[in-house]
Short mmCIF file of C-alpha atoms in Angstrom, two decimals:
data_model
loop_
_atom_site.label_atom_id
_atom_site.label_comp_id
_atom_site.label_asym_id
_atom_site.label_seq_id
_atom_site.Cartn_x
_atom_site.Cartn_y
_atom_site.Cartn_z
CA MET A 1 125.39 100.28 94.68
CA GLU A 2 126.94 101.20 91.33
CA SER A 3 124.51 102.35 88.63
CA PRO A 4 124.86 100.76 85.17
CA ASN A 5 126.71 102.73 82.49
CA PRO A 6 124.25 105.03 80.62
CA SER A 7 126.38 104.78 77.44
CA THR A 8 124.72 101.42 76.73
CA ALA A 9 121.20 102.88 76.68
CA GLY A 10 119.36 102.29 73.42
CA LYS A 11 121.91 99.76 72.16
CA PRO A 12 121.95 95.94 72.04
CA ILE A 13 124.34 94.50 74.60
CA ARG A 14 126.10 91.17 75.04
CA CYS A 15 126.10 89.26 78.32
CA LYS A 16 125.96 85.77 79.79
CA ALA A 17 122.77 83.80 80.39
CA ALA A 18 121.86 80.27 81.47
CA VAL A 19 119.92 79.02 78.45
CA CYS A 20 117.57 76.04 78.56
CA ARG A 21 117.86 74.52 75.08
CA LYS A 22 116.09 71.22 75.67
CA ALA A 23 113.69 69.93 78.32
CA GLY A 24 115.43 68.38 81.31
CA GLU A 25 118.97 69.01 80.07
CA PRO A 26 121.54 71.08 82.02
CA LEU A 27 121.35 74.81 81.39
CA ALA A 28 124.05 76.13 79.08
CA ILE A 29 125.81 79.29 80.23
CA GLU A 30 126.50 81.13 77.00
CA GLU A 31 126.81 84.61 75.59
CA ILE A 32 123.63 86.17 74.25
CA ASN A 33 122.51 89.51 72.81
CA VAL A 34 119.90 91.55 74.68
CA ASP A 35 117.97 94.21 72.77
CA PRO A 36 117.27 97.63 74.26
CA PRO A 37 113.88 98.12 75.91
CA ARG A 38 110.93 99.17 73.78
CA ALA A 39 108.01 101.35 74.89
CA ARG A 40 106.96 100.77 78.52
CA GLU A 41 109.90 98.42 79.15
CA ALA A 42 113.14 98.57 81.13
CA ARG A 43 116.42 96.69 80.79
CA ILE A 44 117.61 95.30 84.10
CA ARG A 45 121.04 94.31 85.39
CA VAL A 46 120.19 91.23 87.50
CA ILE A 47 121.96 91.13 90.86
CA CYS A 48 120.75 87.77 92.08
CA THR A 49 117.99 85.29 91.51
CA SER A 50 116.59 82.27 93.30
CA ILE A 51 115.26 79.01 91.92
CA CYS A 52 111.65 77.99 92.44
CA ASN A 53 109.90 74.69 91.72
CA THR A 54 108.07 76.51 88.92
CA ASP A 55 111.41 76.86 87.14
CA VAL A 56 111.96 73.12 87.52
CA SER A 57 108.46 72.32 86.22
CA PHE A 58 108.93 74.40 83.06
CA TRP A 59 112.49 73.12 82.63
CA ARG A 60 111.00 69.61 82.40
CA MET A 61 108.01 70.58 80.26
CA THR A 62 108.02 69.21 76.72
CA SER A 63 104.66 70.38 75.38
CA SER A 64 102.15 73.24 75.44
CA PRO A 65 101.24 75.44 77.25
CA GLY A 66 104.76 76.07 78.52
CA GLY A 67 107.24 73.95 76.58
CA PHE A 68 109.09 76.62 74.56
CA PHE A 69 112.80 76.18 73.75
CA PRO A 70 115.37 77.64 73.74
CA ARG A 71 114.39 79.75 76.71
CA ILE A 72 115.86 81.69 79.62
CA LEU A 73 114.14 80.56 82.80
CA GLY A 74 114.12 82.29 86.18
CA HIS A 75 111.39 84.46 87.68
CA GLU A 76 112.58 85.22 91.23
CA ALA A 77 115.12 88.02 90.88
CA VAL A 78 116.17 91.51 91.87
CA GLY A 79 118.16 93.99 89.82
CA VAL A 80 119.04 97.55 88.89
CA VAL A 81 117.53 99.49 85.99
CA GLU A 82 120.15 99.95 83.24
CA SER A 83 117.93 101.86 80.81
CA VAL A 84 114.27 102.50 80.08
CA GLY A 85 112.19 102.63 76.92
CA GLU A 86 109.83 105.23 75.60
CA GLY A 87 107.01 106.30 77.89
CA VAL A 88 108.57 105.04 81.12
CA THR A 89 108.26 107.72 83.79
CA GLU A 90 107.90 105.66 86.98
CA LEU A 91 111.44 104.23 86.80
CA LYS A 92 114.89 105.60 86.03
CA THR A 93 118.41 104.28 85.58
CA GLY A 94 119.82 103.05 88.90
CA ASP A 95 116.49 102.16 90.54
CA THR A 96 116.35 98.82 92.36
CA VAL A 97 113.49 96.68 91.11
CA VAL A 98 111.89 93.31 91.70
CA PRO A 99 110.49 91.69 88.52
CA VAL A 100 107.25 89.77 89.10
CA PHE A 101 105.45 87.23 86.91
CA LEU A 102 102.08 88.79 87.78
CA PRO A 103 101.35 92.11 86.03
CA ASP A 104 100.25 95.21 87.90
CA CYS A 105 99.53 98.10 85.53
CA GLY A 106 99.42 100.49 88.48
CA GLY A 107 95.82 101.58 88.13
CA GLU A 108 95.25 101.78 84.37
CA CYS A 109 92.55 99.06 84.59
CA ALA A 110 89.56 98.63 86.92
CA ASP A 111 91.07 95.51 88.51
CA CYS A 112 94.35 97.19 89.46
CA ARG A 113 92.43 100.19 90.82
CA SER A 114 90.32 97.90 92.99
CA GLU A 115 91.47 96.64 96.40
CA ASN A 116 89.56 93.41 95.72
CA SER A 117 91.68 92.00 92.89
CA ASN A 118 95.28 91.47 91.87
CA LEU A 119 94.39 90.20 88.39
CA CYS A 120 95.29 92.93 85.90
CA SER A 121 92.86 93.08 82.97
CA LYS A 122 94.97 95.44 80.86
CA LEU A 123 97.81 92.89 80.59
CA PRO A 124 96.30 89.57 81.75
CA PHE A 125 98.70 86.93 83.07
CA LYS A 126 99.51 84.32 80.42
CA LEU A 127 102.20 81.76 79.67
CA SER A 128 103.57 83.61 76.67
CA PRO A 129 107.12 82.99 75.38
CA GLY A 130 107.43 86.69 74.52
CA MET A 131 106.94 90.15 75.98
CA PRO A 132 103.42 90.92 77.23
CA ARG A 133 102.59 93.81 74.88
CA ASP A 134 103.85 92.54 71.51
CA GLY A 135 104.69 88.85 72.03
CA THR A 136 108.27 89.20 70.75
CA SER A 137 111.52 88.41 72.56
CA ARG A 138 114.43 90.70 73.46
CA PHE A 139 116.94 87.80 73.52
CA ALA A 140 118.93 86.18 70.72
CA ASP A 141 121.93 83.88 70.57
CA LEU A 142 125.11 84.91 68.74
CA ARG A 143 123.77 83.36 65.53
CA GLY A 144 120.73 85.63 65.69
CA ASN A 145 118.27 82.92 66.69
CA VAL A 146 115.48 83.95 69.06
CA ILE A 147 115.65 82.82 72.70
CA HIS A 148 112.25 82.80 74.38
CA ASN A 149 111.22 84.75 77.46
CA PHE A 150 109.87 83.14 80.64
CA LEU A 151 106.98 84.48 82.73
CA SER A 152 107.84 88.04 81.63
CA VAL A 153 111.03 87.93 83.74
CA SER A 154 113.84 85.57 82.53
CA GLY A 155 116.02 86.11 85.57
CA PHE A 156 118.77 83.61 84.63
CA SER A 157 120.53 86.26 82.56
CA GLU A 158 122.95 89.01 83.53
CA TYR A 159 120.62 91.44 81.73
CA THR A 160 116.92 91.06 81.01
CA VAL A 161 114.17 93.26 79.60
CA VAL A 162 110.94 93.51 81.59
CA ASP A 163 107.68 95.37 81.02
CA VAL A 164 107.07 98.08 83.65
CA ALA A 165 103.81 96.35 84.61
CA HIS A 166 105.98 93.48 85.86
CA LEU A 167 108.44 95.66 87.81
CA THR A 168 108.13 96.82 91.41
CA LYS A 169 110.51 99.48 92.69
CA VAL A 170 111.93 98.65 96.14
CA ASP A 171 114.22 100.16 98.76
CA SER A 172 117.79 100.03 97.39
CA SER A 173 119.15 99.45 100.92
CA ALA A 174 117.33 96.12 101.25
CA PRO A 175 119.53 93.00 100.96
CA PRO A 176 119.14 91.80 97.34
CA GLU A 177 119.50 88.16 98.41
CA ARG A 178 116.26 88.56 100.37
CA ALA A 179 114.42 90.91 98.03
CA CYS A 180 114.63 88.25 95.30
CA LEU A 181 112.50 85.92 97.44
CA LEU A 182 109.37 88.08 97.28
CA ASN A 183 108.18 87.62 93.71
CA CYS A 184 106.65 84.12 93.69
CA GLY A 185 105.99 81.29 96.16
CA ILE A 186 107.20 82.77 99.43
CA ALA A 187 105.29 86.02 98.96
CA ALA A 188 102.29 84.01 97.74
CA GLY A 189 102.21 81.86 100.86
CA VAL A 190 102.66 84.75 103.26
CA GLY A 191 100.15 86.83 101.32
CA ALA A 192 97.53 84.09 101.29
CA ALA A 193 97.55 83.97 105.08
CA TRP A 194 97.84 87.73 105.54
CA ARG A 195 95.62 89.12 102.79
CA LYS A 196 93.42 86.38 101.31
CA ALA A 197 92.46 84.43 104.43
CA ASN A 198 93.00 87.32 106.85
CA VAL A 199 94.12 84.83 109.50
CA GLN A 200 92.98 86.02 112.91
CA LYS A 201 94.96 86.04 116.14
CA GLY A 202 94.47 82.80 118.05
CA SER A 203 92.79 81.02 115.11
CA THR A 204 93.51 77.53 113.78
CA VAL A 205 95.19 77.01 110.41
CA ALA A 206 95.65 73.76 108.46
CA ILE A 207 98.24 73.59 105.67
CA PHE A 208 98.06 70.76 103.14
CA GLY A 209 101.58 70.32 101.74
CA LEU A 210 104.74 71.53 103.46
CA GLY A 211 106.89 72.53 100.53
CA SER A 212 108.20 76.08 100.32
CA ILE A 213 104.75 77.56 99.68
CA GLY A 214 103.22 75.67 102.59
CA LEU A 215 106.03 76.81 104.87
CA ALA A 216 105.48 80.37 103.64
CA VAL A 217 101.82 80.06 104.63
CA ALA A 218 103.00 78.94 108.08
CA GLU A 219 105.23 82.02 108.27
CA GLY A 220 102.29 84.21 107.28
CA ALA A 221 100.08 82.55 109.89
CA ARG A 222 102.79 83.16 112.49
CA LEU A 223 102.91 86.83 111.51
CA CYS A 224 99.13 87.04 111.93
CA GLY A 225 99.25 85.42 115.39
CA ALA A 226 97.56 82.09 114.63
CA GLY A 227 97.12 79.92 117.70
CA ARG A 228 97.44 76.49 116.05
CA VAL A 229 99.14 75.68 112.76
CA ILE A 230 98.57 72.10 111.62
CA GLY A 231 100.86 70.83 108.87
CA ILE A 232 99.76 67.93 106.67
CA ASP A 233 102.38 66.08 104.62
CA ALA A 234 103.25 62.50 103.67
CA TYR A 235 106.94 63.01 104.50
CA PRO A 236 107.54 62.97 108.27
CA GLU A 237 111.12 64.22 107.81
CA LYS A 238 109.62 67.63 107.03
CA LEU A 239 108.33 68.02 110.59
CA GLU A 240 111.51 69.44 112.15
CA MET A 241 111.89 72.01 109.39
CA ALA A 242 108.20 72.91 109.64
CA LYS A 243 108.52 73.65 113.36
CA LYS A 244 110.99 76.44 112.53
CA PHE A 245 108.23 78.10 110.50
CA GLY A 246 105.61 77.94 113.23
CA VAL A 247 103.90 74.60 112.54
CA THR A 248 102.64 73.38 115.93
CA GLU A 249 101.15 69.99 114.95
CA PHE A 250 101.78 67.47 112.20
CA VAL A 251 99.51 64.98 110.43
CA ASN A 252 100.79 62.28 108.11
CA PRO A 253 98.00 61.01 105.81
CA VAL A 254 99.58 57.57 105.93
CA ASP A 255 98.78 57.39 109.65
CA CYS A 256 95.08 58.22 109.31
CA GLY A 257 93.99 54.61 108.95
CA ASP A 258 90.37 54.28 107.81
CA LYS A 259 89.64 57.95 108.42
CA SER A 260 89.87 60.63 105.81
CA LEU A 261 92.15 63.61 106.36
CA SER A 262 89.13 65.84 106.84
CA GLN A 263 87.75 63.56 109.54
CA VAL A 264 91.06 63.69 111.39
CA ILE A 265 91.34 67.49 111.11
CA ASN A 266 87.72 67.98 112.18
CA GLU A 267 88.27 65.79 115.23
CA MET A 268 91.53 67.55 116.14
CA THR A 269 89.93 70.98 115.91
CA GLY A 270 86.47 70.30 117.26
CA GLY A 271 84.68 71.07 114.02
CA GLY A 272 87.25 72.22 111.50
CA ALA A 273 90.07 74.73 111.02
CA ASP A 274 89.31 78.41 110.58
CA SER A 275 91.55 78.54 107.49
CA CYS A 276 92.81 75.73 105.25
CA PHE A 277 95.45 76.10 102.56
CA GLU A 278 96.06 73.62 99.74
CA CYS A 279 99.68 73.96 98.60
CA ALA A 280 100.34 70.77 96.63
CA GLY A 281 98.21 71.10 93.50
CA SER A 282 96.22 67.93 94.19
CA PRO A 283 92.45 67.99 93.44
CA SER A 284 91.79 65.35 96.11
CA LEU A 285 93.67 67.44 98.69
CA MET A 286 91.69 70.52 97.64
CA GLU A 287 88.51 68.57 98.36
CA GLN A 288 89.86 67.40 101.73
CA ALA A 289 90.99 70.92 102.63
CA TYR A 290 87.52 72.26 101.87
CA ALA A 291 85.94 69.55 104.04
CA SER A 292 88.43 70.34 106.83
CA CYS A 293 87.46 73.99 107.33
CA ARG A 294 84.80 74.97 109.79
CA LYS A 295 81.17 75.26 108.73
CA GLY A 296 79.80 78.78 108.76
CA TRP A 297 83.02 80.75 108.48
CA GLY A 298 85.85 78.46 107.40
CA LYS A 299 87.94 79.49 104.39
CA THR A 300 89.87 77.25 102.03
CA ILE A 301 92.58 78.91 99.94
CA VAL A 302 93.96 77.04 96.91
CA LEU A 303 97.61 77.85 96.15
CA GLY A 304 98.75 74.60 94.54
CA VAL A 305 98.89 74.37 90.74
CA GLY A 306 96.92 71.34 89.56
CA GLY A 307 97.64 69.50 86.35
CA GLU A 308 96.15 70.91 83.15
CA GLY A 309 92.52 69.82 82.88
CA SER A 310 92.38 68.42 86.43
CA GLU A 311 89.11 68.91 88.29
CA MET A 312 87.91 68.90 91.86
CA LYS A 313 84.42 67.75 92.86
CA LEU A 314 82.14 69.20 95.51
CA LYS A 315 78.58 68.32 96.43
CA CYS A 316 76.28 71.23 95.62
CA MET A 317 74.15 70.74 98.73
CA ASP A 318 77.27 70.73 100.92
CA VAL A 319 78.42 74.01 99.39
CA LEU A 320 75.00 75.54 100.10
CA GLN A 321 74.56 74.22 103.61
CA SER A 322 78.11 74.44 104.96
CA GLY A 323 78.65 78.16 104.45
CA ARG A 324 82.34 77.54 103.80
CA THR A 325 84.35 79.69 101.41
CA LEU A 326 86.59 78.24 98.69
CA THR A 327 88.85 80.54 96.68
CA GLY A 328 92.01 80.53 94.63
CA ALA A 329 94.83 82.94 95.37
CA LEU A 330 97.24 83.60 92.50
CA PHE A 331 100.31 85.21 94.09
CA GLY A 332 98.48 84.94 97.41
CA GLY A 333 96.14 87.76 96.43
CA LEU A 334 98.98 90.29 96.65
CA LYS A 335 99.14 93.37 94.42
CA PRO A 336 102.86 93.45 93.50
CA LYS A 337 103.46 97.21 93.44
CA THR A 338 101.61 97.70 96.73
CA HIS A 339 102.46 94.69 98.85
CA ILE A 340 106.02 93.62 97.90
CA PRO A 341 107.52 96.85 99.35
CA ILE A 342 105.46 96.30 102.53
CA LEU A 343 106.74 92.74 102.92
CA LEU A 344 110.31 93.88 102.34
CA GLN A 345 109.93 96.54 105.04
CA ARG A 346 108.52 93.94 107.41
CA TYR A 347 111.67 91.91 106.79
CA ILE A 348 113.91 94.92 107.40
CA HIS A 349 112.03 95.57 110.66
CA LYS A 350 112.63 91.93 111.70
CA GLU A 351 108.97 90.93 111.58
CA LEU A 352 108.97 88.73 108.46
CA GLU A 353 111.59 85.97 108.74
CA LEU A 354 112.98 85.37 105.26
CA ASP A 355 116.44 84.13 106.25
CA LYS A 356 115.20 80.65 107.17
CA PHE A 357 113.98 80.03 103.61
CA VAL A 358 117.49 80.31 102.15
CA THR A 359 119.34 77.02 102.54
CA HIS A 360 122.05 77.59 99.90
CA GLU A 361 123.85 80.37 97.99
CA MET A 362 125.89 79.85 94.82
CA GLU A 363 127.60 81.70 92.00
CA PHE A 364 126.00 81.89 88.56
CA GLU A 365 128.27 79.27 87.02
CA ASP A 366 126.97 76.70 89.55
CA ILE A 367 123.30 77.11 88.63
CA ASN A 368 122.95 73.48 87.51
CA LYS A 369 124.08 72.33 90.96
CA ALA A 370 121.29 74.46 92.42
CA PHE A 371 118.77 72.75 90.13
CA ASP A 372 120.05 69.36 91.31
CA LEU A 373 119.58 70.34 94.96
CA LEU A 374 116.00 71.44 94.36
CA VAL A 375 115.12 68.37 92.30
CA GLU A 376 116.56 66.14 95.03
CA GLY A 377 114.55 67.95 97.71
CA LYS A 378 117.67 69.16 99.49
CA CYS A 379 116.92 72.89 99.54
CA LEU A 380 114.07 75.35 99.96
CA ARG A 381 115.59 78.31 98.16
CA CYS A 382 119.03 78.65 96.62
CA VAL A 383 120.15 82.21 95.88
CA ILE A 384 122.22 82.53 92.71
CA TRP A 385 124.55 85.56 92.52
CA LEU A 386 125.01 87.04 89.05
CA TYR A 387 127.14 89.80 90.48
CA ARG A 388 128.03 90.89 93.99
CA PRO A 389 127.24 94.51 94.92
CA ASP A 390 130.80 94.94 96.18
CA GLN A 391 132.33 94.06 92.79
CA SER A 392 134.19 96.78 90.92
CA ALA A 393 132.38 98.97 88.41
CA ALA A 394 134.20 97.17 85.59
CA CYS A 395 132.33 93.99 86.48
CA LEU A 396 129.02 95.77 85.84
CA MET A 397 129.89 96.94 82.34
CA PRO A 398 128.03 95.16 79.55
CA ARG A 399 129.47 94.99 76.06
CA VAL A 400 127.70 96.89 73.32
CA VAL A 401 127.00 94.65 70.33
#
């Protein structure tokens, strides 16, 4: 893979980006200026990116905490380091990196040093429209107006600037169109089964919601050797797709009659599933998932993002007497710098099956078509190519402003 031209280091450059200027409107592919990286930052030449439902949610958002415009969306990407800022020693020009929304300071804080947490306390995750250390942006339009950052990544740009705490170095030989899948929902789902729930061989898993995260949980459960994987979703057309990911049984809430979902799951499993995963962001489903896991040792993992201010309700006596565990799992409990390279190696060694998540691939100029497919429920992941690794070196050259 060609390394970016070092003559651009330390200088603003001009490139193309897909800019979201107003909620719900098509992204505008336009030329922007990208500042050089500041201390503990790197400027990245994005190879490819994929679109996640989180991008769609923030694209539609009109108010706080996430409705900032204009903005460059995109948080599932892979790229090559073009230049680094002051104090960056762990990366160099030409390294292949995966930007991740979740920070990992690499051991500077107690949480990142601990094996029990992936929640960095030095640079806590927040929905800021700027860079994590100073809150400012590295993007501007050609009139000099600020364009906001997104989840510390902004992958819908040919070049982006990312803090090193949000960058994971990966094997440069790995296919970029698969590496870009491991920085949000798919890694979160696999990680929740693998790391957070520690799904055991032969155990029973119940997944509430069979979108891409739920299917990723199924893939993680398959990797762990689960014996039964029960998928719960209101759309029966998802069943055939779910089978490809290891779902062995399907429950449609509409068909439960007078019984609650938890009653049905408890009856099917003879007392509850060993692990339950809520992947839809519904408080009522979180409650049902908790009631569906086995007393004594059952675990319920919450992966779905509920609405702001939404609450779930549990009976205190039930929590005490049931012995069940309920926990959230941001990014599936994965530590980005540790676990993303492991997952990528498991893909390379044909253990982790990432190919089945990609239903479409498109060029950058067709990014709005990719949004349409996701909104219409016609794709799981669409990979967007910003440049192909086999393009000539001239195609990689940014323009110095």
